[in-house]
PDB file of C-alpha atoms in Angstrom:
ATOM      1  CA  UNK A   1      27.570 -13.718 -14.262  1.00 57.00           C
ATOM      2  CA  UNK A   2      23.957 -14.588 -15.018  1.00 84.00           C
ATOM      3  CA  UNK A   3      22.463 -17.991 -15.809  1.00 89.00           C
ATOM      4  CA  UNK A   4      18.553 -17.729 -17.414  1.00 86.00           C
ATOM      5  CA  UNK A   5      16.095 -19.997 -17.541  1.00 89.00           C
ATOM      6  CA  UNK A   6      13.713 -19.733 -20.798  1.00 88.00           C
ATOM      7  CA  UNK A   7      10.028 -20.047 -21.097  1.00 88.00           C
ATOM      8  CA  UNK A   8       8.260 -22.606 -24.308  1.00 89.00           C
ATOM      9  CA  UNK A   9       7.957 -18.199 -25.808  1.00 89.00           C
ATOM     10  CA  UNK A  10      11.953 -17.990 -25.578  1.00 87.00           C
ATOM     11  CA  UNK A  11      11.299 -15.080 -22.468  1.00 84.00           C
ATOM     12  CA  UNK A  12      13.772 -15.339 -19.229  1.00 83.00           C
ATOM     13  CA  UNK A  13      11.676 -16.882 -16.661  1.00 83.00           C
ATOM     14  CA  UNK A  14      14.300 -17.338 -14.196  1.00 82.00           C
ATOM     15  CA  UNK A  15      17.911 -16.324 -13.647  1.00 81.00           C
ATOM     16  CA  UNK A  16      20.813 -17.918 -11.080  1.00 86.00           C
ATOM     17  CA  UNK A  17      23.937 -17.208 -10.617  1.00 87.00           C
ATOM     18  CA  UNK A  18      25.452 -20.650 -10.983  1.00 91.00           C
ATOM     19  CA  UNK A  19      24.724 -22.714 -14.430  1.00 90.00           C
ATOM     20  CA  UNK A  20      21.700 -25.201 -13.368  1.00 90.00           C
ATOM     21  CA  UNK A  21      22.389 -28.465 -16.021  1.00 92.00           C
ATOM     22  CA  UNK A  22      18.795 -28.659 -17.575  1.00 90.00           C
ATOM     23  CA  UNK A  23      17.329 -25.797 -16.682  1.00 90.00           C
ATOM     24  CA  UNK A  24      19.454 -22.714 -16.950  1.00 89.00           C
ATOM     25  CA  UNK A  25      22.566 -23.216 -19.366  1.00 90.00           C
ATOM     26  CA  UNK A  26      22.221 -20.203 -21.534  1.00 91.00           C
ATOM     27  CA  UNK A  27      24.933 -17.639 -20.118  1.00 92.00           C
ATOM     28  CA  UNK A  28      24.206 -13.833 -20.014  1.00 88.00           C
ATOM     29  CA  UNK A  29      26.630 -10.664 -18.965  1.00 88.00           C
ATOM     30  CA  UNK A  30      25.159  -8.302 -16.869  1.00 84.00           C
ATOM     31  CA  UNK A  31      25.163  -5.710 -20.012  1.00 87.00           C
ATOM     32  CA  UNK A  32      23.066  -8.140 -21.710  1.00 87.00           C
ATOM     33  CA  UNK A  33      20.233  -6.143 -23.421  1.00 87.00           C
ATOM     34  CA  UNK A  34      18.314  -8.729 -22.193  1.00 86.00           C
ATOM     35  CA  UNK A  35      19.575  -8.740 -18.666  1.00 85.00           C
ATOM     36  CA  UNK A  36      19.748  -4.787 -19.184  1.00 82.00           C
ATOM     37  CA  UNK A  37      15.922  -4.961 -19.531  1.00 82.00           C
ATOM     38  CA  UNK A  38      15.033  -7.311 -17.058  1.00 80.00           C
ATOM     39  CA  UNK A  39      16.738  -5.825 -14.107  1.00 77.00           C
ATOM     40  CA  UNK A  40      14.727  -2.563 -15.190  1.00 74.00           C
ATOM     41  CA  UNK A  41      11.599  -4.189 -14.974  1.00 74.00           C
ATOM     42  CA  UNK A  42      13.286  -5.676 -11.480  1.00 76.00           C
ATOM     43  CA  UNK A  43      13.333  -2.244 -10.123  1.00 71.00           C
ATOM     44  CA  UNK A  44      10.393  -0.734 -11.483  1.00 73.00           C
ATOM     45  CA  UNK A  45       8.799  -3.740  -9.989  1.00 77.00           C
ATOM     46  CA  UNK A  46       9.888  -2.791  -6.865  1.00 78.00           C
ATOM     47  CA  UNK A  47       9.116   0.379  -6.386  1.00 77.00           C
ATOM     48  CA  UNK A  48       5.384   0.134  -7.049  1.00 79.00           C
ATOM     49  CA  UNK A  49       5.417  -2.473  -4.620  1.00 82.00           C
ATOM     50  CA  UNK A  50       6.903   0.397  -2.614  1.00 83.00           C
ATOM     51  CA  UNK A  51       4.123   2.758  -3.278  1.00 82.00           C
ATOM     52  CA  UNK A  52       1.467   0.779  -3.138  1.00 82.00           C
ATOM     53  CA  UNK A  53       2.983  -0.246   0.395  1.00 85.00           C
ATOM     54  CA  UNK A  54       2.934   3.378   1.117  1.00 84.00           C
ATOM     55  CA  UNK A  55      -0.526   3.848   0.468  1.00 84.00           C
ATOM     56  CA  UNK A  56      -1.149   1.408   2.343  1.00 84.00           C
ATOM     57  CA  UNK A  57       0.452   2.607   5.011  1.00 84.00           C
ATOM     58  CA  UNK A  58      -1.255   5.977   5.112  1.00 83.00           C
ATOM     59  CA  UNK A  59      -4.422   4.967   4.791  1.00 81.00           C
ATOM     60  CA  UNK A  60      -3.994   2.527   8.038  1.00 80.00           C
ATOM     61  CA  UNK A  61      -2.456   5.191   9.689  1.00 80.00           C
ATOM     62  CA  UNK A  62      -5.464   7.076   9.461  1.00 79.00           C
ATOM     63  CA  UNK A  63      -5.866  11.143   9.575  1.00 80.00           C
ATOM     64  CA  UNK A  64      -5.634  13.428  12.332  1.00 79.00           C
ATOM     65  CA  UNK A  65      -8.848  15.779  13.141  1.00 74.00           C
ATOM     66  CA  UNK A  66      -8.037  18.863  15.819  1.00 71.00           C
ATOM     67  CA  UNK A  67      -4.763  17.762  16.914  1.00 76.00           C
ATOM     68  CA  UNK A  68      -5.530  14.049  17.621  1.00 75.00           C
ATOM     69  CA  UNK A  69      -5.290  10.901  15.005  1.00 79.00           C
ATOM     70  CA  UNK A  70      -7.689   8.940  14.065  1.00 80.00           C
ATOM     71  CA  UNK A  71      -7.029   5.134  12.388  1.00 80.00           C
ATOM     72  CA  UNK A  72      -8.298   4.460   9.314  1.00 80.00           C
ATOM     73  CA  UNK A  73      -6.872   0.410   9.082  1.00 79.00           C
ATOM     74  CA  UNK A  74     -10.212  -1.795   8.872  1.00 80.00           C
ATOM     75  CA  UNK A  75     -11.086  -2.680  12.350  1.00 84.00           C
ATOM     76  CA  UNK A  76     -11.371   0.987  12.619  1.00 84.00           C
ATOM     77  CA  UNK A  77     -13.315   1.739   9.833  1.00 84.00           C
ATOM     78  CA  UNK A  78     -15.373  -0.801  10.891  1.00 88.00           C
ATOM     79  CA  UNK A  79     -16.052  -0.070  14.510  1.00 89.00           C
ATOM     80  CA  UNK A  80     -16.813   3.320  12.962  1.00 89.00           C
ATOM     81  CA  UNK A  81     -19.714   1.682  10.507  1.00 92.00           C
ATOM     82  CA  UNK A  82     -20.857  -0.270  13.753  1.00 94.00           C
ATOM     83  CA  UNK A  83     -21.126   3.035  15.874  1.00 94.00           C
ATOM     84  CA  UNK A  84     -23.327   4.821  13.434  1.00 95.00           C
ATOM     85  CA  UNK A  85     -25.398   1.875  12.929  1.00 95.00           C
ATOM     86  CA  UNK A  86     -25.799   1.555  16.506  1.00 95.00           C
ATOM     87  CA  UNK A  87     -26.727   5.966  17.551  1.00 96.00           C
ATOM     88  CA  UNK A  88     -29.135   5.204  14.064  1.00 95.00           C
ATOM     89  CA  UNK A  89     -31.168   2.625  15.483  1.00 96.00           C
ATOM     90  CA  UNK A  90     -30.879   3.740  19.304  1.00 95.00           C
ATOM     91  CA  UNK A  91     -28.886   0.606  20.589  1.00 96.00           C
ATOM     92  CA  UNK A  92     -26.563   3.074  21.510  1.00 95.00           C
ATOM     93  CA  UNK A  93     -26.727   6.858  23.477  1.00 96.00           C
ATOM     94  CA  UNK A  94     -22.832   7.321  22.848  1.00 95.00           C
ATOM     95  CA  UNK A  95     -20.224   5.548  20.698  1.00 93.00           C
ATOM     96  CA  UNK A  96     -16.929   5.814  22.735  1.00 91.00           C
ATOM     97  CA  UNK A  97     -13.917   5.580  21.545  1.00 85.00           C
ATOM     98  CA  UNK A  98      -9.725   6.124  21.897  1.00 84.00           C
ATOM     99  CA  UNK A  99      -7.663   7.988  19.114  1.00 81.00           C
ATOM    100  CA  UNK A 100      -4.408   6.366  18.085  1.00 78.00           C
ATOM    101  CA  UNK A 101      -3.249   9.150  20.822  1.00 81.00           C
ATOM    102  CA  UNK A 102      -5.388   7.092  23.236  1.00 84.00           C
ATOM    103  CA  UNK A 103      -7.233  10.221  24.005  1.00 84.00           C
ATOM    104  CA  UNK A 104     -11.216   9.100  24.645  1.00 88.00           C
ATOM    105  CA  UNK A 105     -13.644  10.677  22.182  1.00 84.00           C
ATOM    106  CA  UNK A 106     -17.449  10.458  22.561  1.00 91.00           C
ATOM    107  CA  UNK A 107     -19.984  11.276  20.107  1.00 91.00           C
ATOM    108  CA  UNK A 108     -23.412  11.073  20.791  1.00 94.00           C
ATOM    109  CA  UNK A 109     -24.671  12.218  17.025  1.00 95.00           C
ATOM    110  CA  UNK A 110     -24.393   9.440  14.195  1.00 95.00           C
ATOM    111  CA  UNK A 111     -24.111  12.339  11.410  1.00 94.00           C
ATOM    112  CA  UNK A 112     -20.219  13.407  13.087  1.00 91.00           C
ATOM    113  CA  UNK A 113     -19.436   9.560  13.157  1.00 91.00           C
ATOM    114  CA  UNK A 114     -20.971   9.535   9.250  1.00 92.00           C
ATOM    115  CA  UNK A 115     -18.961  13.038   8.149  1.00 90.00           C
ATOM    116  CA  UNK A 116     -15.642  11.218   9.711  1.00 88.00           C
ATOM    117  CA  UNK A 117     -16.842   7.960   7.951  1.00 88.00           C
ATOM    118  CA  UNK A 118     -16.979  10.297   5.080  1.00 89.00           C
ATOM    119  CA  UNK A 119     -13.791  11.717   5.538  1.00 87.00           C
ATOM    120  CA  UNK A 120     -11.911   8.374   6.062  1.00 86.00           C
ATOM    121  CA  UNK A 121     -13.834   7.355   2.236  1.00 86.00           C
ATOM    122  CA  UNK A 122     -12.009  10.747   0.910  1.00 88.00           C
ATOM    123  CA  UNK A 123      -9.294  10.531   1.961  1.00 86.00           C
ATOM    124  CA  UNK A 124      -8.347   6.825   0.838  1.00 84.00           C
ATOM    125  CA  UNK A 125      -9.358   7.525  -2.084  1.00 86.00           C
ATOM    126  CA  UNK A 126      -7.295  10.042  -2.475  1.00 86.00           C
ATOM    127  CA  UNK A 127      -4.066   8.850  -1.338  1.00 86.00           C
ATOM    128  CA  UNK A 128      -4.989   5.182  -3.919  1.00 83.00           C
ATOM    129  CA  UNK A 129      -5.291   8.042  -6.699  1.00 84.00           C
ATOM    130  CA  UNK A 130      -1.907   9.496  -6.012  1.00 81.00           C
ATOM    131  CA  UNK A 131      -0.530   5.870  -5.522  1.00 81.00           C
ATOM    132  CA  UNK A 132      -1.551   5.029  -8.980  1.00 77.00           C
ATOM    133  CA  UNK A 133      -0.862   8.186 -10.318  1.00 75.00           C
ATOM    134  CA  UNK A 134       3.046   7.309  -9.125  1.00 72.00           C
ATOM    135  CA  UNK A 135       2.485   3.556 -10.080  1.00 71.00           C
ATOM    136  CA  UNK A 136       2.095   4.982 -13.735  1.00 72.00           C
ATOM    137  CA  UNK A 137       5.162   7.329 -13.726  1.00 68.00           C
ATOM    138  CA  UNK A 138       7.612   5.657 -11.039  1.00 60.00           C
ATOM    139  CA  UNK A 139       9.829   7.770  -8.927  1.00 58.00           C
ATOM    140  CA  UNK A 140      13.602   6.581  -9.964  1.00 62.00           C
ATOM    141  CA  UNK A 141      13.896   4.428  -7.157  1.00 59.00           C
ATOM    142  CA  UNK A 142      12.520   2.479  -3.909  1.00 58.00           C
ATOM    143  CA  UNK A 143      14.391   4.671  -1.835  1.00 64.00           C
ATOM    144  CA  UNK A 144      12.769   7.868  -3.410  1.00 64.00           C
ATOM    145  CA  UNK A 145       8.832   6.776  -1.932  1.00 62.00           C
ATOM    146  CA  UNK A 146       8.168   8.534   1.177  1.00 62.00           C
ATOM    147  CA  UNK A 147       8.502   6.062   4.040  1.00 64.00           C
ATOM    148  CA  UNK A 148      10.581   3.705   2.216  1.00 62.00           C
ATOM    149  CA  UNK A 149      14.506   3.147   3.287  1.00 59.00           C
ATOM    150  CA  UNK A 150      15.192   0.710   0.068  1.00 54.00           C
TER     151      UNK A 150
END
């Protein structure tokens, strides 16, 4: 049993599933076309927000270059920018660092830290292009995205 609230356009703006006196009278079955429709939406709804989570996901996660991973969340990326910035103007000799592994890495050459920059730029994009390549044609549910236990 289904109680909506309607907008000034006539649209369902709000549903509950006890009668509220003034502001959601109007009674709805659950096989309401109406109802029907909105929980569709409901779900599709939610399972962009589950893709786009899981893009978001991957991208923090980062990559993995010769067996160890490498974060790609924003502090990362921008110690990473801060690095080559630093070899570039000779502040720095070595940028040192720890993988997500917390194996140290040192580079001493700001074009590697600029090619991984490079690849961290790639690959985002790539997984926000496959994330709104999904967005566009949903997969049936929440619980179908990769990482998602909806």
């Amino acid at each position: 049993m289904t109680y909506v609230q309607r907008g000034a356009g006539g649209a369902i703006v709000g549903f509950f599933a006890n009668m509220q006196p003034g502001i959601a009278e109007e009674f709805l079955a659950d096989d309401d076309p109406e109802m029907v429709a909105l929980a569709a939406a409901q779900a599709d709804a939610e399972v962009i927000e589950a893709i786009r989570d899981h893009a978001e996901a991957l991208i923090r996660d980062g990559i993995t270059l010769e067996g160890s991973p490498f974060r790609g969340d924003g502090n990362s990326r921008a110690r990473l920018a801060e690095s080559i910035d630093g070899l570039t103007r000779g502040v720095i000799s070595t940028a040192k660092f720890t993988t997500a592994a917390g194996v140290p890495f040192e580079v001493s050459d700001a074009a590697i830290l600029a090619s991984l920059r490079d690849v961290f730029i790639a690959y985002g994009a790539a997984v926000l292009a496959a994330s709104t390549d999904l967005q566009l044609i949903p997969p049936a549910s929440a619980g179908d995205v990769p990482g998602n236990a909806a």
